Amino acid sequence: MNVNRKRSYHSISSPSPSVPILQNTTTLSPLPLPPLGNTKSLFEIISTNPSLTVEKSLEDSRLDVTPQDVEQVLKLSYRFPAQAVKFFRWSGHRINHNHTPYAWNLVIDILGKNRLFDAMWDAVKSMRREGLLSRSTFASIFASYVNAGRIADAVTTFEVMDGYGCVRDVVSLNSLLSAVCSSGRVVEACDYLQIGKKLVRPDSDTYAILMEGLESDGNVVGAKETFAEMVIEIGWDPVNVPAYDSFLCTVIKGPDGIRDAVKFFDSMRDRRCYPGVRFFRVALDECVRFHDVRRAEFFWDVMLGKTALQPTTAMYNSMIALYCYHDDIDAAMKMLDGMVYKGAFPDALTYNLLFRFLIKGRKTREASRMFVEMLKNECLPDQLNCDAAVRLYLDKGDPVMAIKIWKCLVENYREDLEGTANLLVVGLRDNDRVPEAVKYAEHIIAIGIKLTSSTLSKLRQSLVKERKEFVYDELIAKWKAAY
């Protein structure tokens, strides 16, 4: 059982549209990619002829048709329900009425999606005579009624399906609930379960479907009620990961969410039942939002120690961000060093979080190593970090490193460079690197970044003091020419 699968019980695995339908006319969905060969010719007849003449046009075409051709043409014909049905009948004579069950289900789906329910039930009766009705047929009917806003009819269909020779089982119940939840009517789905479970015993998927719908609605109260019912009805099951995942994701987004989630999480943990990686990711994000490093460490330790889940790079980034916020550089660096052993690799965000923290803490030596590692791993420092780093290194008397970061900045960013450019020139001058200040002033002018008159005035003071007024005169001439 794939515990992370996305449930979809109300389809027949066809490319049918799930968009609003015009009553008794055509769907509003776009056509799929153009068909090929025989399918293309048949579909062209269906899509260009009115219902009254389509059979004659098909007859006149003298085209051969196979059961597979029928399937492919029907997949394309959702916008032409009347023509599709006539094509289905016409093609039946040519394949000895040997339509596949999938083709029959496509006809049911086309009619249902176009709200031609009387014709749909006529087709159901024909399928019953052929012994071809299946859960997929009824799943399509459920979805069509729900899409039309006729939930009561979908429910009635479920309740009478055994009268059509199709077993009314939990899979069909789940199809119905999935269709209702997908339409946004989650509360109605929960309400119907109280009736439906008298007919069919629910399973873990039943509650996972409801939990997923309640999560989409953000319905914390409903999620808690349904969770309690689930435990009573089917007990605790370590395999029921999707339900636990959705339930905890709902709870943690509610009022006092982290505290609530920890309480329920502890109950699950006591019974060796755990959510999936999605909850742990959401939980860490919530802990970051509230700067709650203690509970983040709790979730992290359980995930690594009690489950087989592998944390992602984004989850490592959440932990690093938390540690940075709490000024715990050792823990943040430990997270960075341990990532690769768990199959996660640092990205630009990882490095920028740490680089920003080191710059903010004025830890120039560590920041320099981080900068080199970032470039080595092709992770670009963001512009704000570069701006802050240039300022820090100039303040700390390390103009060489400031220049390295400036070069990175100017090579990778094109806007909002003026402030840092002026800062660099003045900083080099203040660090007794006047020749380099002049050199970079010339370069900055040459690439179209504006130096302020204040920066030039400070540079002039140093050049006059060294009796190099001519250097300033040349520089000011270039400045005037550029601007």
Tab-separated table of C-alpha atoms in Angstrom:
chain	number	residue	atom	x	y	z
A	1	MET	CA	0.000	0.000	0.000
A	2	ASN	CA	1.414	3.361	-0.988
A	3	VAL	CA	0.672	5.491	2.042
A	4	ASN	CA	1.522	8.734	0.288
A	5	ARG	CA	-0.716	8.321	-2.721
A	6	LYS	CA	-3.167	11.027	-3.694
A	7	ARG	CA	-6.654	9.564	-3.603
A	8	SER	CA	-8.974	9.956	-6.547
A	9	TYR	CA	-11.858	7.502	-6.343
A	10	HIS	CA	-14.214	9.292	-8.677
A	11	SER	CA	-12.549	8.970	-12.059
A	12	ILE	CA	-12.480	6.272	-14.717
A	13	SER	CA	-8.885	7.103	-15.624
A	14	SER	CA	-10.049	9.034	-18.636
A	15	PRO	CA	-8.928	12.506	-19.692
A	16	SER	CA	-12.462	13.780	-19.211
A	17	PRO	CA	-12.875	17.419	-18.218
A	18	SER	CA	-13.973	18.413	-14.726
A	19	VAL	CA	-15.102	21.917	-15.568
A	20	PRO	CA	-18.555	23.513	-15.575
A	21	ILE	CA	-20.947	21.918	-18.079
A	22	LEU	CA	-23.632	23.629	-20.094
A	23	GLN	CA	-26.956	21.939	-19.414
A	24	ASN	CA	-27.757	19.455	-22.208
A	25	THR	CA	-25.201	20.975	-24.562
A	26	THR	CA	-21.444	20.722	-24.638
A	27	THR	CA	-18.658	20.968	-22.132
A	28	LEU	CA	-16.463	24.033	-21.869
A	29	SER	CA	-13.203	22.108	-21.733
A	30	PRO	CA	-10.451	22.533	-24.332
A	31	LEU	CA	-9.723	19.650	-26.672
A	32	PRO	CA	-6.726	17.408	-25.959
A	33	LEU	CA	-3.777	17.227	-28.330
A	34	PRO	CA	-4.710	16.460	-31.949
A	35	PRO	CA	-5.329	12.725	-32.549
A	36	LEU	CA	-3.469	10.737	-35.176
A	37	GLY	CA	-4.377	8.403	-38.042
A	38	ASN	CA	-7.755	6.709	-38.100
A	39	THR	CA	-8.729	8.327	-34.818
A	40	LYS	CA	-8.191	11.760	-36.319
A	41	SER	CA	-10.468	11.059	-39.271
A	42	LEU	CA	-13.231	9.638	-37.097
A	43	PHE	CA	-13.045	12.452	-34.621
A	44	GLU	CA	-13.136	15.034	-37.411
A	45	ILE	CA	-16.454	13.588	-38.565
A	46	ILE	CA	-17.870	13.712	-35.030
A	47	SER	CA	-16.689	17.239	-34.342
A	48	THR	CA	-17.807	18.762	-37.643
A	49	ASN	CA	-21.200	17.149	-38.162
A	50	PRO	CA	-24.470	17.764	-36.309
A	51	SER	CA	-26.018	14.861	-34.472
A	52	LEU	CA	-28.633	14.273	-37.173
A	53	THR	CA	-26.093	13.608	-39.939
A	54	VAL	CA	-23.121	12.170	-38.102
A	55	GLU	CA	-24.089	8.513	-38.651
A	56	LYS	CA	-24.492	9.000	-42.400
A	57	SER	CA	-21.117	10.775	-42.568
A	58	LEU	CA	-19.507	7.924	-40.652
A	59	GLU	CA	-21.149	5.405	-43.002
A	60	ASP	CA	-20.012	7.315	-46.080
A	61	SER	CA	-16.435	7.476	-44.815
A	62	ARG	CA	-16.002	3.681	-45.176
A	63	LEU	CA	-13.439	3.844	-42.392
A	64	ASP	CA	-12.497	0.712	-40.511
A	65	VAL	CA	-12.679	0.858	-36.732
A	66	THR	CA	-11.245	-1.199	-33.880
A	67	PRO	CA	-12.256	-1.319	-30.205
A	68	GLN	CA	-9.135	0.698	-29.440
A	69	ASP	CA	-10.134	3.324	-32.027
A	70	VAL	CA	-13.480	3.644	-30.275
A	71	GLU	CA	-11.774	4.327	-26.958
A	72	GLN	CA	-9.479	6.957	-28.423
A	73	VAL	CA	-12.279	8.765	-30.263
A	74	LEU	CA	-14.529	8.780	-27.205
A	75	LYS	CA	-11.749	10.263	-25.077
A	76	LEU	CA	-11.773	13.255	-27.418
A	77	SER	CA	-15.536	13.619	-27.672
A	78	TYR	CA	-16.657	15.119	-24.373
A	79	ARG	CA	-17.784	18.295	-26.140
A	80	PHE	CA	-19.997	16.323	-28.534
A	81	PRO	CA	-22.096	13.965	-26.406
A	82	ALA	CA	-24.905	13.273	-28.883
A	83	GLN	CA	-22.457	12.598	-31.722
A	84	ALA	CA	-20.322	10.441	-29.419
A	85	VAL	CA	-23.281	8.185	-28.573
A	86	LYS	CA	-24.189	7.775	-32.237
A	87	PHE	CA	-20.570	6.999	-33.063
A	88	PHE	CA	-20.584	4.398	-30.288
A	89	ARG	CA	-23.671	2.729	-31.746
A	90	TRP	CA	-22.363	2.935	-35.312
A	91	SER	CA	-18.993	1.482	-34.373
A	92	GLY	CA	-20.692	-1.347	-32.438
A	93	HIS	CA	-22.035	-2.794	-35.692
A	94	ARG	CA	-18.517	-2.847	-37.115
A	95	ILE	CA	-16.830	-4.621	-34.226
A	96	ASN	CA	-19.571	-7.188	-33.635
A	97	HIS	CA	-20.796	-5.223	-30.600
A	98	ASN	CA	-17.541	-6.055	-28.867
A	99	HIS	CA	-17.016	-2.722	-27.101
A	100	THR	CA	-14.536	-2.756	-24.257
A	101	PRO	CA	-15.733	-2.058	-20.695
A	102	TYR	CA	-13.573	1.084	-20.806
A	103	ALA	CA	-15.421	2.359	-23.889
A	104	TRP	CA	-18.758	1.780	-22.164
A	105	ASN	CA	-17.540	3.675	-19.110
A	106	LEU	CA	-16.414	6.532	-21.317
A	107	VAL	CA	-19.929	6.808	-22.748
A	108	ILE	CA	-21.356	6.900	-19.208
A	109	ASP	CA	-18.839	9.579	-18.265
A	110	ILE	CA	-19.524	11.705	-21.357
A	111	LEU	CA	-23.265	11.639	-20.771
A	112	GLY	CA	-22.915	12.309	-17.060
A	113	LYS	CA	-20.454	15.163	-17.450
A	114	ASN	CA	-22.879	16.756	-19.912
A	115	ARG	CA	-25.753	16.224	-17.463
A	116	LEU	CA	-27.648	13.959	-19.857
A	117	PHE	CA	-28.682	11.746	-16.972
A	118	ASP	CA	-31.662	9.986	-18.599
A	119	ALA	CA	-29.479	8.891	-21.495
A	120	MET	CA	-26.757	7.941	-19.013
A	121	TRP	CA	-29.112	5.581	-17.171
A	122	ASP	CA	-30.240	4.042	-20.476
A	123	ALA	CA	-26.576	3.250	-21.111
A	124	VAL	CA	-26.248	1.837	-17.586
A	125	LYS	CA	-29.153	-0.543	-18.276
A	126	SER	CA	-27.477	-1.674	-21.480
A	127	MET	CA	-24.231	-2.276	-19.617
A	128	ARG	CA	-26.129	-4.274	-17.013
A	129	ARG	CA	-27.531	-6.556	-19.714
A	130	GLU	CA	-23.998	-7.038	-21.025
A	131	GLY	CA	-22.681	-7.735	-17.513
A	132	LEU	CA	-20.187	-4.876	-17.771
A	133	LEU	CA	-21.116	-2.660	-14.848
A	134	SER	CA	-18.285	-2.047	-12.412
A	135	ARG	CA	-17.215	0.208	-9.569
A	136	SER	CA	-15.651	2.527	-12.162
A	137	THR	CA	-19.029	2.998	-13.801
A	138	PHE	CA	-20.629	4.074	-10.555
A	139	ALA	CA	-17.642	6.206	-9.564
A	140	SER	CA	-18.200	8.152	-12.786
A	141	ILE	CA	-21.906	8.543	-11.997
A	142	PHE	CA	-21.148	9.783	-8.475
A	143	ALA	CA	-18.759	12.393	-9.829
A	144	SER	CA	-21.157	13.564	-12.532
A	145	TYR	CA	-24.021	14.041	-10.085
A	146	VAL	CA	-21.790	15.834	-7.596
A	147	ASN	CA	-20.399	18.109	-10.329
A	148	ALA	CA	-23.983	18.963	-11.195
A	149	GLY	CA	-24.728	19.824	-7.566
A	150	ARG	CA	-27.010	16.813	-7.190
A	151	ILE	CA	-25.444	15.151	-4.177
A	152	ALA	CA	-28.724	13.502	-3.121
A	153	ASP	CA	-28.819	11.701	-6.492
A	154	ALA	CA	-25.210	10.571	-6.056
A	155	VAL	CA	-26.098	9.161	-2.629
A	156	THR	CA	-29.184	7.406	-3.993
A	157	THR	CA	-27.073	5.874	-6.760
A	158	PHE	CA	-24.693	4.461	-4.173
A	159	GLU	CA	-27.531	3.042	-2.134
A	160	VAL	CA	-29.161	1.262	-5.119
A	161	MET	CA	-26.073	0.082	-6.963
A	162	ASP	CA	-26.316	-3.450	-5.592
A	163	GLY	CA	-29.691	-3.632	-7.330
A	164	TYR	CA	-27.770	-3.308	-10.602
A	165	GLY	CA	-25.619	-6.290	-9.817
A	166	CYS	CA	-22.642	-4.246	-8.626
A	167	VAL	CA	-21.433	-4.816	-5.076
A	168	ARG	CA	-21.927	-1.855	-2.777
A	169	ASP	CA	-18.639	-2.001	-0.889
A	170	VAL	CA	-16.206	0.296	0.882
A	171	VAL	CA	-14.386	1.136	-2.340
A	172	SER	CA	-17.623	2.502	-3.782
A	173	LEU	CA	-18.373	4.347	-0.561
A	174	ASN	CA	-14.937	5.920	-0.764
A	175	SER	CA	-15.576	6.899	-4.390
A	176	LEU	CA	-18.739	8.694	-3.339
A	177	LEU	CA	-17.087	10.482	-0.403
A	178	SER	CA	-14.105	11.462	-2.536
A	179	ALA	CA	-16.374	13.011	-5.159
A	180	VAL	CA	-18.324	14.957	-2.534
A	181	CYS	CA	-15.156	16.167	-0.780
A	182	SER	CA	-13.577	17.205	-4.071
A	183	SER	CA	-16.567	19.461	-4.714
A	184	GLY	CA	-15.908	21.285	-1.432
A	185	ARG	CA	-18.902	19.749	0.376
A	186	VAL	CA	-16.777	18.057	3.041
A	187	VAL	CA	-19.222	18.495	5.905
A	188	GLU	CA	-21.917	16.771	3.852
A	189	ALA	CA	-19.518	13.908	3.184
A	190	CYS	CA	-18.857	13.561	6.920
A	191	ASP	CA	-22.566	13.692	7.638
A	192	TYR	CA	-23.346	10.992	5.072
A	193	LEU	CA	-20.763	8.661	6.552
A	194	GLN	CA	-23.013	8.345	9.602
A	195	ILE	CA	-25.608	6.795	7.284
A	196	GLY	CA	-23.224	5.064	4.893
A	197	LYS	CA	-21.370	3.161	7.611
A	198	LYS	CA	-24.633	1.393	8.475
A	199	LEU	CA	-24.512	-0.073	4.973
A	200	VAL	CA	-20.757	-0.550	4.560
A	201	ARG	CA	-17.989	-0.714	7.135
A	202	PRO	CA	-15.544	2.189	6.554
A	203	ASP	CA	-11.797	1.587	6.292
A	204	SER	CA	-8.662	3.665	6.733
A	205	ASP	CA	-9.020	5.163	3.257
A	206	THR	CA	-12.511	6.371	4.137
A	207	TYR	CA	-11.160	8.487	6.966
A	208	ALA	CA	-8.095	9.572	5.010
A	209	ILE	CA	-10.410	10.998	2.331
A	210	LEU	CA	-12.443	12.905	4.911
A	211	MET	CA	-9.325	14.135	6.711
A	212	GLU	CA	-7.867	15.419	3.461
A	213	GLY	CA	-11.084	17.297	2.736
A	214	LEU	CA	-11.257	18.742	6.258
A	215	GLU	CA	-7.646	19.862	5.917
A	216	SER	CA	-8.488	21.690	2.683
A	217	ASP	CA	-11.326	23.419	4.517
A	218	GLY	CA	-9.180	24.195	7.569
A	219	ASN	CA	-11.938	22.617	9.672
A	220	VAL	CA	-10.168	21.871	12.956
A	221	VAL	CA	-13.325	21.010	14.900
A	222	GLY	CA	-14.526	18.639	12.198
A	223	ALA	CA	-11.101	17.038	11.966
A	224	LYS	CA	-11.008	16.333	15.703
A	225	GLU	CA	-14.498	14.838	15.642
A	226	THR	CA	-13.688	12.656	12.645
A	227	PHE	CA	-10.381	11.576	14.170
A	228	ALA	CA	-12.138	10.459	17.351
A	229	GLU	CA	-14.691	8.538	15.299
A	230	MET	CA	-11.920	6.916	13.249
A	231	VAL	CA	-10.177	5.616	16.351
A	232	ILE	CA	-13.454	4.132	17.600
A	233	GLU	CA	-14.439	2.599	14.257
A	234	ILE	CA	-11.138	1.167	12.967
A	235	GLY	CA	-8.693	1.611	15.848
A	236	TRP	CA	-5.037	2.587	15.608
A	237	ASP	CA	-3.100	1.439	12.571
A	238	PRO	CA	0.536	2.379	11.799
A	239	VAL	CA	-0.256	2.043	8.090
A	240	ASN	CA	-2.906	4.766	8.227
A	241	VAL	CA	-0.301	7.459	7.514
A	242	PRO	CA	-2.367	9.657	5.131
A	243	ALA	CA	-5.134	10.143	7.704
A	244	TYR	CA	-2.677	10.993	10.482
A	245	ASP	CA	-0.820	13.310	8.132
A	246	SER	CA	-3.899	15.298	7.105
A	247	PHE	CA	-5.305	15.378	10.639
A	248	LEU	CA	-2.170	16.796	12.233
A	249	CYS	CA	-1.662	19.257	9.356
A	250	THR	CA	-5.176	20.551	10.060
A	251	VAL	CA	-4.730	20.770	13.824
A	252	ILE	CA	-1.382	22.549	13.705
A	253	LYS	CA	-2.860	25.361	11.596
A	254	GLY	CA	-5.640	25.985	14.129
A	255	PRO	CA	-5.702	28.086	17.316
A	256	ASP	CA	-2.841	27.117	19.630
A	257	GLY	CA	-1.912	24.761	16.828
A	258	ILE	CA	1.558	23.614	17.842
A	259	ARG	CA	0.502	22.743	21.381
A	260	ASP	CA	-2.572	20.898	20.077
A	261	ALA	CA	-0.548	19.027	17.462
A	262	VAL	CA	2.017	17.909	20.057
A	263	LYS	CA	-0.780	16.519	22.245
A	264	PHE	CA	-2.256	14.402	19.450
A	265	PHE	CA	1.178	13.525	18.124
A	266	ASP	CA	2.107	12.109	21.534
A	267	SER	CA	-1.024	9.941	21.520
A	268	MET	CA	-0.043	8.552	18.123
A	269	ARG	CA	3.561	8.048	19.149
A	270	ASP	CA	2.511	6.035	22.207
A	271	ARG	CA	0.819	3.623	19.788
A	272	ARG	CA	3.701	3.667	17.257
A	273	CYS	CA	1.568	5.491	14.729
A	274	TYR	CA	3.237	8.363	12.879
A	275	PRO	CA	2.280	10.893	10.198
A	276	GLY	CA	4.149	11.285	6.936
A	277	VAL	CA	6.887	13.681	5.952
A	278	ARG	CA	4.338	16.310	4.903
A	279	PHE	CA	3.260	16.899	8.498
A	280	PHE	CA	6.833	17.144	9.725
A	281	ARG	CA	7.516	19.747	7.039
A	282	VAL	CA	4.428	21.763	8.002
A	283	ALA	CA	5.269	21.420	11.705
A	284	LEU	CA	8.774	22.766	11.202
A	285	ASP	CA	7.428	25.684	9.175
A	286	GLU	CA	5.019	26.522	12.007
A	287	CYS	CA	7.837	26.294	14.548
A	288	VAL	CA	9.864	28.717	12.440
A	289	ARG	CA	6.902	31.072	12.289
A	290	PHE	CA	6.692	31.127	16.080
A	291	HIS	CA	10.463	30.808	16.678
A	292	ASP	CA	9.779	27.641	18.683
A	293	VAL	CA	13.103	25.815	18.566
A	294	ARG	CA	12.260	23.430	21.436
A	295	ARG	CA	9.259	21.874	19.736
A	296	ALA	CA	11.029	21.877	16.377
A	297	GLU	CA	13.791	19.795	17.948
A	298	PHE	CA	11.139	17.476	19.394
A	299	PHE	CA	9.561	16.810	15.988
A	300	TRP	CA	12.989	16.522	14.353
A	301	ASP	CA	14.264	13.969	16.849
A	302	VAL	CA	11.135	11.819	16.540
A	303	MET	CA	11.266	11.942	12.751
A	304	LEU	CA	14.895	10.818	12.617
A	305	GLY	CA	14.762	8.434	15.544
A	306	LYS	CA	11.377	6.724	15.193
A	307	THR	CA	10.444	6.807	11.515
A	308	ALA	CA	12.109	5.885	8.254
A	309	LEU	CA	11.409	9.327	6.822
A	310	GLN	CA	14.199	11.340	5.238
A	311	PRO	CA	14.200	15.094	5.890
A	312	THR	CA	14.343	17.274	2.812
A	313	THR	CA	16.613	20.235	2.129
A	314	ALA	CA	13.686	22.565	2.895
A	315	MET	CA	13.274	20.938	6.302
A	316	TYR	CA	16.953	21.344	7.074
A	317	ASN	CA	16.612	24.978	6.064
A	318	SER	CA	13.796	25.401	8.576
A	319	MET	CA	15.959	24.044	11.369
A	320	ILE	CA	18.937	26.182	10.309
A	321	ALA	CA	16.729	29.277	10.218
A	322	LEU	CA	15.513	28.541	13.741
A	323	TYR	CA	19.015	28.066	15.090
A	324	CYS	CA	20.174	31.242	13.386
A	325	TYR	CA	17.307	33.160	14.958
A	326	HIS	CA	18.355	31.837	18.365
A	327	ASP	CA	22.038	32.667	17.750
A	328	ASP	CA	23.093	29.019	17.951
A	329	ILE	CA	25.771	28.878	15.258
A	330	ASP	CA	27.116	25.517	16.411
A	331	ALA	CA	23.746	23.816	16.007
A	332	ALA	CA	23.162	25.518	12.644
A	333	MET	CA	26.547	24.398	11.317
A	334	LYS	CA	25.936	20.883	12.643
A	335	MET	CA	22.748	20.779	10.580
A	336	LEU	CA	24.675	21.884	7.498
A	337	ASP	CA	27.375	19.278	8.023
A	338	GLY	CA	24.864	16.476	8.572
A	339	MET	CA	22.626	17.101	5.566
A	340	VAL	CA	24.466	15.042	2.986
A	341	TYR	CA	24.459	11.968	5.211
A	342	LYS	CA	20.664	12.015	5.055
A	343	GLY	CA	20.502	12.501	1.295
A	344	ALA	CA	19.720	16.219	1.435
A	345	PHE	CA	22.032	18.779	-0.119
A	346	PRO	CA	22.435	22.438	0.783
A	347	ASP	CA	20.992	24.918	-1.685
A	348	ALA	CA	21.296	28.676	-2.112
A	349	LEU	CA	18.786	29.266	0.683
A	350	THR	CA	20.764	27.074	3.091
A	351	TYR	CA	23.951	28.971	2.467
A	352	ASN	CA	22.328	32.392	2.474
A	353	LEU	CA	20.673	31.705	5.825
A	354	LEU	CA	24.042	30.875	7.351
A	355	PHE	CA	25.939	33.616	5.536
A	356	ARG	CA	23.409	36.219	6.674
A	357	PHE	CA	23.669	34.971	10.256
A	358	LEU	CA	27.462	35.090	10.217
A	359	ILE	CA	27.499	38.591	8.736
A	360	LYS	CA	24.955	39.775	11.276
A	361	GLY	CA	27.089	38.297	14.073
A	362	ARG	CA	30.169	39.980	12.583
A	363	LYS	CA	31.934	36.610	12.377
A	364	THR	CA	34.147	37.536	9.453
A	365	ARG	CA	36.402	34.496	9.448
A	366	GLU	CA	33.497	32.035	9.349
A	367	ALA	CA	31.638	34.210	6.839
A	368	SER	CA	34.660	34.193	4.524
A	369	ARG	CA	34.781	30.408	4.562
A	370	MET	CA	31.048	30.247	3.939
A	371	PHE	CA	31.351	32.652	0.991
A	372	VAL	CA	34.059	30.512	-0.609
A	373	GLU	CA	32.011	27.332	-0.104
A	374	MET	CA	28.932	28.985	-1.597
A	375	LEU	CA	30.728	29.906	-4.792
A	376	LYS	CA	32.378	26.485	-4.973
A	377	ASN	CA	28.932	24.866	-4.855
A	378	GLU	CA	27.467	27.376	-7.334
A	379	CYS	CA	25.118	28.894	-4.764
A	380	LEU	CA	24.984	32.646	-5.269
A	381	PRO	CA	24.897	34.961	-2.233
A	382	ASP	CA	21.797	37.131	-2.430
A	383	GLN	CA	22.183	40.863	-2.989
A	384	LEU	CA	21.254	41.969	0.520
A	385	ASN	CA	23.833	39.605	1.982
A	386	CYS	CA	26.494	40.931	-0.367
A	387	ASP	CA	25.655	44.532	0.533
A	388	ALA	CA	25.874	43.755	4.237
A	389	ALA	CA	29.087	41.779	3.790
A	390	VAL	CA	30.865	44.596	1.910
A	391	ARG	CA	29.969	46.965	4.735
A	392	LEU	CA	31.125	44.523	7.416
A	393	TYR	CA	34.493	43.755	5.835
A	394	LEU	CA	35.234	47.419	5.300
A	395	ASP	CA	34.292	48.150	8.913
A	396	LYS	CA	36.537	45.317	10.074
A	397	GLY	CA	39.508	46.526	8.032
A	398	ASP	CA	39.436	43.725	5.459
A	399	PRO	CA	39.162	45.554	2.128
A	400	VAL	CA	40.450	42.535	0.189
A	401	MET	CA	37.420	40.456	1.149
A	402	ALA	CA	35.141	43.451	0.588
A	403	ILE	CA	36.463	43.703	-2.975
A	404	LYS	CA	35.899	39.957	-3.595
A	405	ILE	CA	32.288	40.276	-2.553
A	406	TRP	CA	31.834	43.470	-4.584
A	407	LYS	CA	33.084	41.627	-7.670
A	408	CYS	CA	30.570	38.853	-7.026
A	409	LEU	CA	27.851	41.454	-6.572
A	410	VAL	CA	28.547	43.421	-9.720
A	411	GLU	CA	28.938	40.268	-11.824
A	412	ASN	CA	25.554	38.864	-10.824
A	413	TYR	CA	23.279	41.821	-10.121
A	414	ARG	CA	22.392	44.817	-12.245
A	415	GLU	CA	20.137	47.000	-10.114
A	416	ASP	CA	20.325	48.855	-6.791
A	417	LEU	CA	24.124	48.844	-6.725
A	418	GLU	CA	24.674	52.552	-6.151
A	419	GLY	CA	24.650	52.478	-2.349
A	420	THR	CA	27.187	49.662	-2.074
A	421	ALA	CA	29.340	51.142	-4.844
A	422	ASN	CA	29.704	54.414	-2.962
A	423	LEU	CA	30.263	52.518	0.264
A	424	LEU	CA	33.093	50.562	-1.328
A	425	VAL	CA	34.928	53.611	-2.671
A	426	VAL	CA	34.670	55.511	0.631
A	427	GLY	CA	35.560	52.384	2.596
A	428	LEU	CA	38.673	51.742	0.549
A	429	ARG	CA	39.688	55.350	1.041
A	430	ASP	CA	39.064	55.095	4.814
A	431	ASN	CA	41.222	51.945	4.916
A	432	ASP	CA	44.131	53.859	3.364
A	433	ARG	CA	43.649	52.142	-0.003
A	434	VAL	CA	43.331	55.355	-2.024
A	435	PRO	CA	44.770	53.970	-5.303
A	436	GLU	CA	42.280	51.100	-5.160
A	437	ALA	CA	39.504	53.534	-4.282
A	438	VAL	CA	40.333	55.500	-7.434
A	439	LYS	CA	40.567	52.318	-9.505
A	440	TYR	CA	37.140	51.109	-8.411
A	441	ALA	CA	35.666	54.596	-8.723
A	442	GLU	CA	36.739	54.614	-12.382
A	443	HIS	CA	35.310	51.148	-12.919
A	444	ILE	CA	32.042	52.058	-11.241
A	445	ILE	CA	31.682	55.141	-13.433
A	446	ALA	CA	32.539	53.076	-16.524
A	447	ILE	CA	29.749	50.553	-15.897
A	448	GLY	CA	27.174	53.262	-15.403
A	449	ILE	CA	26.752	53.249	-11.625
A	450	LYS	CA	26.488	56.735	-10.166
A	451	LEU	CA	29.010	57.945	-7.615
A	452	THR	CA	27.683	60.704	-5.414
A	453	SER	CA	29.305	64.119	-5.058
A	454	SER	CA	29.861	63.303	-1.388
A	455	THR	CA	31.928	60.216	-2.309
A	456	LEU	CA	33.964	62.209	-4.811
A	457	SER	CA	34.505	64.983	-2.285
A	458	LYS	CA	35.950	62.533	0.249
A	459	LEU	CA	38.157	61.009	-2.411
A	460	ARG	CA	39.366	64.484	-3.417
A	461	GLN	CA	40.389	65.230	0.178
A	462	SER	CA	42.691	62.214	0.235
A	463	LEU	CA	44.135	62.926	-3.215
A	464	VAL	CA	44.809	66.578	-2.373
A	465	LYS	CA	46.523	65.464	0.815
A	466	GLU	CA	48.794	63.216	-1.273
A	467	ARG	CA	49.274	66.010	-3.839
A	468	LYS	CA	47.563	64.018	-6.585
A	469	GLU	CA	45.032	66.596	-7.646
A	470	PHE	CA	45.576	65.611	-11.273
A	471	VAL	CA	44.206	62.130	-10.515
A	472	TYR	CA	41.054	63.682	-9.129
A	473	ASP	CA	40.795	66.017	-12.146
A	474	GLU	CA	40.917	63.015	-14.499
A	475	LEU	CA	38.341	61.190	-12.401
A	476	ILE	CA	35.944	64.130	-12.227
A	477	ALA	CA	36.208	64.564	-15.991
A	478	LYS	CA	35.158	60.948	-16.513
A	479	TRP	CA	32.346	61.403	-14.006
A	480	LYS	CA	31.007	64.493	-15.803
A	481	ALA	CA	31.257	62.760	-19.173
A	482	ALA	CA	29.310	59.747	-17.868
A	483	TYR	CA	26.514	61.714	-16.235
